[in-house]
PDB file of C-alpha atoms in Angstrom:
ATOM      1  CA  UNK A   4       0.182  -0.330   0.017  1.00  0.00           C
ATOM      2  CA  UNK A   5       1.184   3.241  -1.035  1.00  0.00           C
ATOM      3  CA  UNK A   6       0.647   7.258   0.083  1.00  0.00           C
ATOM      4  CA  UNK A   7       2.579   9.894  -1.946  1.00  0.00           C
ATOM      5  CA  UNK A   8       1.837  13.547  -0.802  1.00  0.00           C
ATOM      6  CA  UNK A   9       3.469  16.355  -3.023  1.00  0.00           C
ATOM      7  CA  UNK A  10       4.825  18.958  -0.629  1.00  0.00           C
ATOM      8  CA  UNK A  11       6.885  21.217  -2.484  1.00  0.00           C
ATOM      9  CA  UNK A  12       7.651  23.880   0.367  1.00  0.00           C
ATOM     10  CA  UNK A  13      11.071  22.264   1.031  1.00  0.00           C
ATOM     11  CA  UNK A  14      13.791  20.234  -1.193  1.00  0.00           C
ATOM     12  CA  UNK A  15      12.874  17.342   1.344  1.00  0.00           C
ATOM     13  CA  UNK A  16      11.535  13.840   1.287  1.00  0.00           C
ATOM     14  CA  UNK A  17      10.286  11.815   4.008  1.00  0.00           C
ATOM     15  CA  UNK A  18       9.659   8.217   3.679  1.00  0.00           C
ATOM     16  CA  UNK A  19       8.403   5.740   6.199  1.00  0.00           C
ATOM     17  CA  UNK A  20       7.906   2.016   5.651  1.00  0.00           C
ATOM     18  CA  UNK A  21       5.544  -0.072   8.258  1.00  0.00           C
ATOM     19  CA  UNK A  22       4.370  -3.565   8.570  1.00  0.00           C
ATOM     20  CA  UNK A  23       2.748  -5.178  11.119  1.00  0.00           C
ATOM     21  CA  UNK A  24       4.512  -7.744  13.311  1.00  0.00           C
ATOM     22  CA  UNK A  25       7.694  -7.361  16.190  1.00  0.00           C
ATOM     23  CA  UNK A  26       6.812  -8.362  19.633  1.00  0.00           C
ATOM     24  CA  UNK A  27       3.105  -9.419  18.430  1.00  0.00           C
ATOM     25  CA  UNK A  28       5.056 -12.446  16.317  1.00  0.00           C
ATOM     26  CA  UNK A  29       7.560 -13.019  18.606  1.00  0.00           C
ATOM     27  CA  UNK A  30       7.598 -16.219  21.055  1.00  0.00           C
ATOM     28  CA  UNK A  31      10.208 -16.812  24.463  1.00  0.00           C
ATOM     29  CA  UNK A  32      12.281 -18.881  22.099  1.00  0.00           C
ATOM     30  CA  UNK A  33      13.008 -15.780  19.684  1.00  0.00           C
ATOM     31  CA  UNK A  34      12.051 -12.896  21.872  1.00  0.00           C
ATOM     32  CA  UNK A  35      14.114  -9.691  20.988  1.00  0.00           C
ATOM     33  CA  UNK A  36      14.613 -10.661  17.305  1.00  0.00           C
ATOM     34  CA  UNK A  37      12.930  -7.507  16.235  1.00  0.00           C
ATOM     35  CA  UNK A  38      14.870  -5.499  18.314  1.00  0.00           C
ATOM     36  CA  UNK A  39      17.905  -7.532  16.936  1.00  0.00           C
ATOM     37  CA  UNK A  40      16.748  -6.897  12.925  1.00  0.00           C
ATOM     38  CA  UNK A  41      15.946  -3.426  13.704  1.00  0.00           C
ATOM     39  CA  UNK A  42      19.793  -2.788  14.664  1.00  0.00           C
ATOM     40  CA  UNK A  43      21.046  -5.098  11.945  1.00  0.00           C
ATOM     41  CA  UNK A  44      19.077  -3.610   9.022  1.00  0.00           C
ATOM     42  CA  UNK A  45      20.754  -0.933   8.046  1.00  0.00           C
ATOM     43  CA  UNK A  46      24.128  -2.552   8.866  1.00  0.00           C
ATOM     44  CA  UNK A  47      24.923  -3.547   5.132  1.00  0.00           C
ATOM     45  CA  UNK A  48      22.738  -4.000   2.315  1.00  0.00           C
ATOM     46  CA  UNK A  49      22.448  -4.740  -1.248  1.00  0.00           C
ATOM     47  CA  UNK A  50      26.080  -4.375  -2.874  1.00  0.00           C
ATOM     48  CA  UNK A  51      27.037  -2.403   0.184  1.00  0.00           C
ATOM     49  CA  UNK A  52      28.642  -3.555   3.297  1.00  0.00           C
ATOM     50  CA  UNK A  53      27.865  -1.440   6.739  1.00  0.00           C
ATOM     51  CA  UNK A  54      30.628   0.863   6.400  1.00  0.00           C
ATOM     52  CA  UNK A  55      29.725   1.869   2.624  1.00  0.00           C
ATOM     53  CA  UNK A  56      26.196   1.673   3.609  1.00  0.00           C
ATOM     54  CA  UNK A  57      26.900   4.625   6.096  1.00  0.00           C
ATOM     55  CA  UNK A  58      29.689   6.564   3.698  1.00  0.00           C
ATOM     56  CA  UNK A  59      26.526   6.482   0.723  1.00  0.00           C
ATOM     57  CA  UNK A  60      24.242   8.135   2.844  1.00  0.00           C
ATOM     58  CA  UNK A  61      26.416  10.597   4.642  1.00  0.00           C
ATOM     59  CA  UNK A  62      27.426  11.444   0.824  1.00  0.00           C
ATOM     60  CA  UNK A  63      24.073  12.129   0.110  1.00  0.00           C
ATOM     61  CA  UNK A  64      23.218  13.549   3.418  1.00  0.00           C
ATOM     62  CA  UNK A  65      19.977  11.349   4.174  1.00  0.00           C
ATOM     63  CA  UNK A  66      19.619   9.081   7.154  1.00  0.00           C
ATOM     64  CA  UNK A  67      18.100   5.705   7.187  1.00  0.00           C
ATOM     65  CA  UNK A  68      16.811   3.676  10.561  1.00  0.00           C
ATOM     66  CA  UNK A  69      14.301   0.884  12.131  1.00  0.00           C
ATOM     67  CA  UNK A  70      12.212   0.467  14.909  1.00  0.00           C
ATOM     68  CA  UNK A  71      10.613  -2.371  16.350  1.00  0.00           C
ATOM     69  CA  UNK A  72       7.701  -1.817  18.487  1.00  0.00           C
ATOM     70  CA  UNK A  73       4.952  -3.925  20.068  1.00  0.00           C
ATOM     71  CA  UNK A  74       2.729  -4.393  17.183  1.00  0.00           C
ATOM     72  CA  UNK A  75       4.219  -3.167  14.115  1.00  0.00           C
ATOM     73  CA  UNK A  76       8.109  -2.686  12.776  1.00  0.00           C
ATOM     74  CA  UNK A  77       8.996   0.306  10.829  1.00  0.00           C
ATOM     75  CA  UNK A  78      12.097   1.681   8.317  1.00  0.00           C
ATOM     76  CA  UNK A  79      12.439   5.510   8.201  1.00  0.00           C
ATOM     77  CA  UNK A  80      14.345   7.394   5.786  1.00  0.00           C
ATOM     78  CA  UNK A  81      14.916  11.307   5.290  1.00  0.00           C
ATOM     79  CA  UNK A  82      16.801  12.552   2.441  1.00  0.00           C
ATOM     80  CA  UNK A  83      17.371  15.773  -0.069  1.00  0.00           C
ATOM     81  CA  UNK A  84      15.069  15.875  -2.820  1.00  0.00           C
ATOM     82  CA  UNK A  85      17.701  15.905  -5.451  1.00  0.00           C
ATOM     83  CA  UNK A  86      19.195  12.787  -4.454  1.00  0.00           C
ATOM     84  CA  UNK A  87      15.707  11.028  -3.861  1.00  0.00           C
ATOM     85  CA  UNK A  88      16.284   8.219  -6.535  1.00  0.00           C
ATOM     86  CA  UNK A  89      19.762   6.952  -5.360  1.00  0.00           C
ATOM     87  CA  UNK A  90      18.421   7.450  -1.393  1.00  0.00           C
ATOM     88  CA  UNK A  91      15.500   4.991  -1.977  1.00  0.00           C
ATOM     89  CA  UNK A  92      17.254   2.528  -3.651  1.00  0.00           C
ATOM     90  CA  UNK A  93      19.301   2.369  -0.429  1.00  0.00           C
ATOM     91  CA  UNK A  94      16.485   2.469   1.872  1.00  0.00           C
ATOM     92  CA  UNK A  95      14.502  -0.012  -0.313  1.00  0.00           C
ATOM     93  CA  UNK A  96      17.837  -2.562  -0.353  1.00  0.00           C
ATOM     94  CA  UNK A  97      17.259  -2.393   3.425  1.00  0.00           C
ATOM     95  CA  UNK A  98      13.763  -4.184   3.069  1.00  0.00           C
ATOM     96  CA  UNK A  99      15.389  -6.397   0.200  1.00  0.00           C
ATOM     97  CA  UNK A 100      18.490  -7.350   0.694  1.00  0.00           C
ATOM     98  CA  UNK A 101      20.139  -6.762   4.198  1.00  0.00           C
ATOM     99  CA  UNK A 102      23.442  -8.962   4.439  1.00  0.00           C
ATOM    100  CA  UNK A 103      22.968  -9.917   8.110  1.00  0.00           C
ATOM    101  CA  UNK A 104      26.996 -10.123   8.376  1.00  0.00           C
ATOM    102  CA  UNK A 105      28.413 -11.832  10.844  1.00  0.00           C
ATOM    103  CA  UNK A 106      30.505  -9.446  12.446  1.00  0.00           C
ATOM    104  CA  UNK A 107      28.087  -6.457  12.875  1.00  0.00           C
ATOM    105  CA  UNK A 108      25.198  -8.965  13.882  1.00  0.00           C
ATOM    106  CA  UNK A 109      27.498 -10.151  16.791  1.00  0.00           C
ATOM    107  CA  UNK A 110      28.314  -6.300  17.491  1.00  0.00           C
ATOM    108  CA  UNK A 111      24.748  -5.599  17.787  1.00  0.00           C
ATOM    109  CA  UNK A 112      24.058  -8.491  19.533  1.00  0.00           C
ATOM    110  CA  UNK A 113      26.525  -8.095  22.432  1.00  0.00           C
ATOM    111  CA  UNK A 114      25.195  -4.411  22.407  1.00  0.00           C
ATOM    112  CA  UNK A 115      21.395  -5.550  22.956  1.00  0.00           C
ATOM    113  CA  UNK A 116      22.931  -7.819  25.714  1.00  0.00           C
ATOM    114  CA  UNK A 117      24.311  -4.911  27.394  1.00  0.00           C
ATOM    115  CA  UNK A 118      20.611  -3.199  27.288  1.00  0.00           C
ATOM    116  CA  UNK A 119      19.102  -6.127  29.001  1.00  0.00           C
ATOM    117  CA  UNK A 120      21.813  -6.290  32.006  1.00  0.00           C
ATOM    118  CA  UNK A 121      21.190  -1.998  32.202  1.00  0.00           C
ATOM    119  CA  UNK A 122      17.582  -3.080  32.167  1.00  0.00           C
ATOM    120  CA  UNK A 123      17.913  -5.312  35.016  1.00  0.00           C
ATOM    121  CA  UNK A 124      19.693  -2.843  37.104  1.00  0.00           C
ATOM    122  CA  UNK A 125      16.677  -0.521  36.997  1.00  0.00           C
ATOM    123  CA  UNK A 126      14.033  -1.288  39.921  1.00  0.00           C
ATOM    124  CA  UNK A 127      11.483   0.581  38.031  1.00  0.00           C
ATOM    125  CA  UNK A 128      12.300  -1.533  34.661  1.00  0.00           C
ATOM    126  CA  UNK A 129      12.358  -4.666  36.837  1.00  0.00           C
ATOM    127  CA  UNK A 130       8.858  -3.555  38.130  1.00  0.00           C
ATOM    128  CA  UNK A 131       7.139  -2.820  34.471  1.00  0.00           C
ATOM    129  CA  UNK A 132       8.193  -5.904  32.992  1.00  0.00           C
ATOM    130  CA  UNK A 133       6.862  -7.842  36.296  1.00  0.00           C
ATOM    131  CA  UNK A 134       3.424  -6.041  35.431  1.00  0.00           C
ATOM    132  CA  UNK A 135       3.580  -7.442  31.852  1.00  0.00           C
ATOM    133  CA  UNK A 136       3.616 -10.783  33.364  1.00  0.00           C
ATOM    134  CA  UNK A 137       1.132 -10.675  35.592  1.00  0.00           C
ATOM    135  CA  UNK A 138      -1.025  -9.022  33.033  1.00  0.00           C
ATOM    136  CA  UNK A 139      -0.727 -11.414  30.765  1.00  0.00           C
ATOM    137  CA  UNK A 140       0.151 -14.950  30.832  1.00  0.00           C
ATOM    138  CA  UNK A 141       0.400 -15.875  27.435  1.00  0.00           C
ATOM    139  CA  UNK A 142      -0.094 -13.178  25.138  1.00  0.00           C
ATOM    140  CA  UNK A 143       3.195 -12.139  23.498  1.00  0.00           C
ATOM    141  CA  UNK A 144       2.847  -8.695  25.165  1.00  0.00           C
ATOM    142  CA  UNK A 145       4.064 -10.275  28.337  1.00  0.00           C
ATOM    143  CA  UNK A 146       7.668 -10.071  26.787  1.00  0.00           C
ATOM    144  CA  UNK A 147       9.958  -7.576  26.796  1.00  0.00           C
ATOM    145  CA  UNK A 148      10.647  -5.984  23.055  1.00  0.00           C
ATOM    146  CA  UNK A 149      14.523  -6.281  24.144  1.00  0.00           C
ATOM    147  CA  UNK A 150      14.305  -9.934  25.240  1.00  0.00           C
ATOM    148  CA  UNK A 151      15.988 -11.883  27.595  1.00  0.00           C
ATOM    149  CA  UNK A 152      19.651 -12.755  27.804  1.00  0.00           C
ATOM    150  CA  UNK A 153      19.236 -16.278  26.753  1.00  0.00           C
ATOM    151  CA  UNK A 154      16.309 -16.190  23.999  1.00  0.00           C
ATOM    152  CA  UNK A 155      18.536 -13.142  22.683  1.00  0.00           C
ATOM    153  CA  UNK A 156      22.111 -15.393  22.822  1.00  0.00           C
ATOM    154  CA  UNK A 157      20.498 -17.935  20.882  1.00  0.00           C
ATOM    155  CA  UNK A 158      19.654 -15.796  17.984  1.00  0.00           C
ATOM    156  CA  UNK A 159      21.692 -16.373  14.539  1.00  0.00           C
ATOM    157  CA  UNK A 160      22.032 -14.544  11.248  1.00  0.00           C
ATOM    158  CA  UNK A 161      19.982 -17.055   9.676  1.00  0.00           C
ATOM    159  CA  UNK A 162      17.175 -16.541  11.905  1.00  0.00           C
ATOM    160  CA  UNK A 163      17.102 -12.636  11.528  1.00  0.00           C
ATOM    161  CA  UNK A 164      16.791 -13.402   7.846  1.00  0.00           C
ATOM    162  CA  UNK A 165      14.188 -15.934   8.012  1.00  0.00           C
ATOM    163  CA  UNK A 166      11.921 -13.332  10.277  1.00  0.00           C
ATOM    164  CA  UNK A 167      12.876 -10.533   8.027  1.00  0.00           C
ATOM    165  CA  UNK A 168      11.742 -12.794   4.696  1.00  0.00           C
ATOM    166  CA  UNK A 169       8.592 -13.688   6.443  1.00  0.00           C
ATOM    167  CA  UNK A 170       7.362 -10.613   7.598  1.00  0.00           C
ATOM    168  CA  UNK A 171       9.336  -7.612   5.602  1.00  0.00           C
ATOM    169  CA  UNK A 172       7.915  -8.715   2.400  1.00  0.00           C
ATOM    170  CA  UNK A 173       7.084  -5.624  -0.023  1.00  0.00           C
ATOM    171  CA  UNK A 174       2.943  -6.752  -0.161  1.00  0.00           C
ATOM    172  CA  UNK A 175       3.283  -6.589   3.057  1.00  0.00           C
ATOM    173  CA  UNK A 176       4.125  -3.028   3.685  1.00  0.00           C
ATOM    174  CA  UNK A 177       2.343   0.271   3.964  1.00  0.00           C
ATOM    175  CA  UNK A 178       4.697   3.091   2.658  1.00  0.00           C
ATOM    176  CA  UNK A 179       4.420   6.406   2.541  1.00  0.00           C
ATOM    177  CA  UNK A 180       6.255   9.161   0.604  1.00  0.00           C
ATOM    178  CA  UNK A 181       5.987  12.659   1.504  1.00  0.00           C
ATOM    179  CA  UNK A 182       7.994  16.104  -0.101  1.00  0.00           C
ATOM    180  CA  UNK A 183       9.196  17.550  -2.989  1.00  0.00           C
ATOM    181  CA  UNK A 184       8.409  14.412  -5.150  1.00  0.00           C
ATOM    182  CA  UNK A 185       6.404  13.954  -8.349  1.00  0.00           C
ATOM    183  CA  UNK A 186       3.932  11.231  -7.196  1.00  0.00           C
ATOM    184  CA  UNK A 187       4.256   9.174 -10.723  1.00  0.00           C
ATOM    185  CA  UNK A 188       8.012   9.248 -10.708  1.00  0.00           C
ATOM    186  CA  UNK A 189       7.751   7.992  -7.205  1.00  0.00           C
ATOM    187  CA  UNK A 190       5.822   5.429  -8.544  1.00  0.00           C
ATOM    188  CA  UNK A 191       8.159   4.153 -10.939  1.00  0.00           C
ATOM    189  CA  UNK A 192      11.017   4.212  -8.463  1.00  0.00           C
ATOM    190  CA  UNK A 193       8.981   2.100  -5.991  1.00  0.00           C
ATOM    191  CA  UNK A 194       7.965  -0.238  -8.208  1.00  0.00           C
ATOM    192  CA  UNK A 195      11.662  -0.622  -9.509  1.00  0.00           C
ATOM    193  CA  UNK A 196      13.079  -1.073  -6.170  1.00  0.00           C
ATOM    194  CA  UNK A 197      10.446  -2.746  -4.305  1.00  0.00           C
ATOM    195  CA  UNK A 198       9.284  -5.290  -6.491  1.00  0.00           C
ATOM    196  CA  UNK A 199       6.676  -8.050  -5.175  1.00  0.00           C
ATOM    197  CA  UNK A 200       8.026 -11.398  -3.953  1.00  0.00           C
ATOM    198  CA  UNK A 201       7.353 -14.712  -5.658  1.00  0.00           C
ATOM    199  CA  UNK A 202       4.859 -16.933  -3.671  1.00  0.00           C
ATOM    200  CA  UNK A 203       2.689 -16.075  -0.642  1.00  0.00           C
ATOM    201  CA  UNK A 204       3.906 -14.489   2.406  1.00  0.00           C
ATOM    202  CA  UNK A 205       2.781 -17.120   5.139  1.00  0.00           C
ATOM    203  CA  UNK A 206       0.047 -16.399   7.536  1.00  0.00           C
ATOM    204  CA  UNK A 207       0.222 -14.062  10.596  1.00  0.00           C
ATOM    205  CA  UNK A 208       0.164 -15.539  13.844  1.00  0.00           C
ATOM    206  CA  UNK A 209      -2.850 -14.786  16.137  1.00  0.00           C
ATOM    207  CA  UNK A 210      -2.276 -13.938  19.505  1.00  0.00           C
ATOM    208  CA  UNK A 211      -3.761 -16.070  22.156  1.00  0.00           C
ATOM    209  CA  UNK A 212      -6.642 -13.821  23.393  1.00  0.00           C
ATOM    210  CA  UNK A 213      -6.913 -13.586  26.975  1.00  0.00           C
ATOM    211  CA  UNK A 214      -9.779 -12.737  29.939  1.00  0.00           C
ATOM    212  CA  UNK A 215      -9.086  -9.781  31.697  1.00  0.00           C
ATOM    213  CA  UNK A 216      -8.171 -10.047  35.307  1.00  0.00           C
ATOM    214  CA  UNK A 217     -11.204 -10.777  37.702  1.00  0.00           C
ATOM    215  CA  UNK A 218      -9.344  -9.977  40.699  1.00  0.00           C
ATOM    216  CA  UNK A 219      -6.078  -8.442  42.109  1.00  0.00           C
ATOM    217  CA  UNK A 220      -2.986  -9.968  40.799  1.00  0.00           C
ATOM    218  CA  UNK A 221       0.218  -9.439  42.950  1.00  0.00           C
ATOM    219  CA  UNK A 222       3.421 -10.654  41.466  1.00  0.00           C
ATOM    220  CA  UNK A 223       7.001 -10.269  43.889  1.00  0.00           C
ATOM    221  CA  UNK A 224      10.351 -10.282  43.180  1.00  0.00           C
TER     222      UNK A 224
END
């Protein structure tokens, strides 16, 4: 699904791609995979490794970043209008051909594990985690978006590639392009760099619907 708004006031373009998923599609075994995917998605894609990808964006004065939420996954890009074609090619390569190179994966995995350890040092974070586990017993929202140490350590580049391939398919995306652009040209560029994949997307998992609490629940740690 593509939304385009021509806004000529400034020579900039903002691009956002969003798909349902992230934490809602995780299990205790792969908890944290969406956050790690977001961190690795821009660490090399297409014909460029991580360093070359960052250098290419810098030369174009553009930026690309990903975010994993509780119900959706998003990729954002902000570019100069005169560099839109090349910038969108780089943006799209993160969706169609990320590398998940072992070196970059291990770096981001280590940083995520550090964030988990930091979280466990904060009483407010521990209380918030306990609240989720008390409120839900089976729904994925009981899990933390960063995952747990055991689940994050068990992740692999192949697991990220499989998760990416299942849920970030072009036909599952909602894409918006706003800025100093021509709508017909945007449509041409999107069709060129985000072609539909062969085969159909797997069915999305359906979270367990839980009844609300009928009495107070108390959890202590």
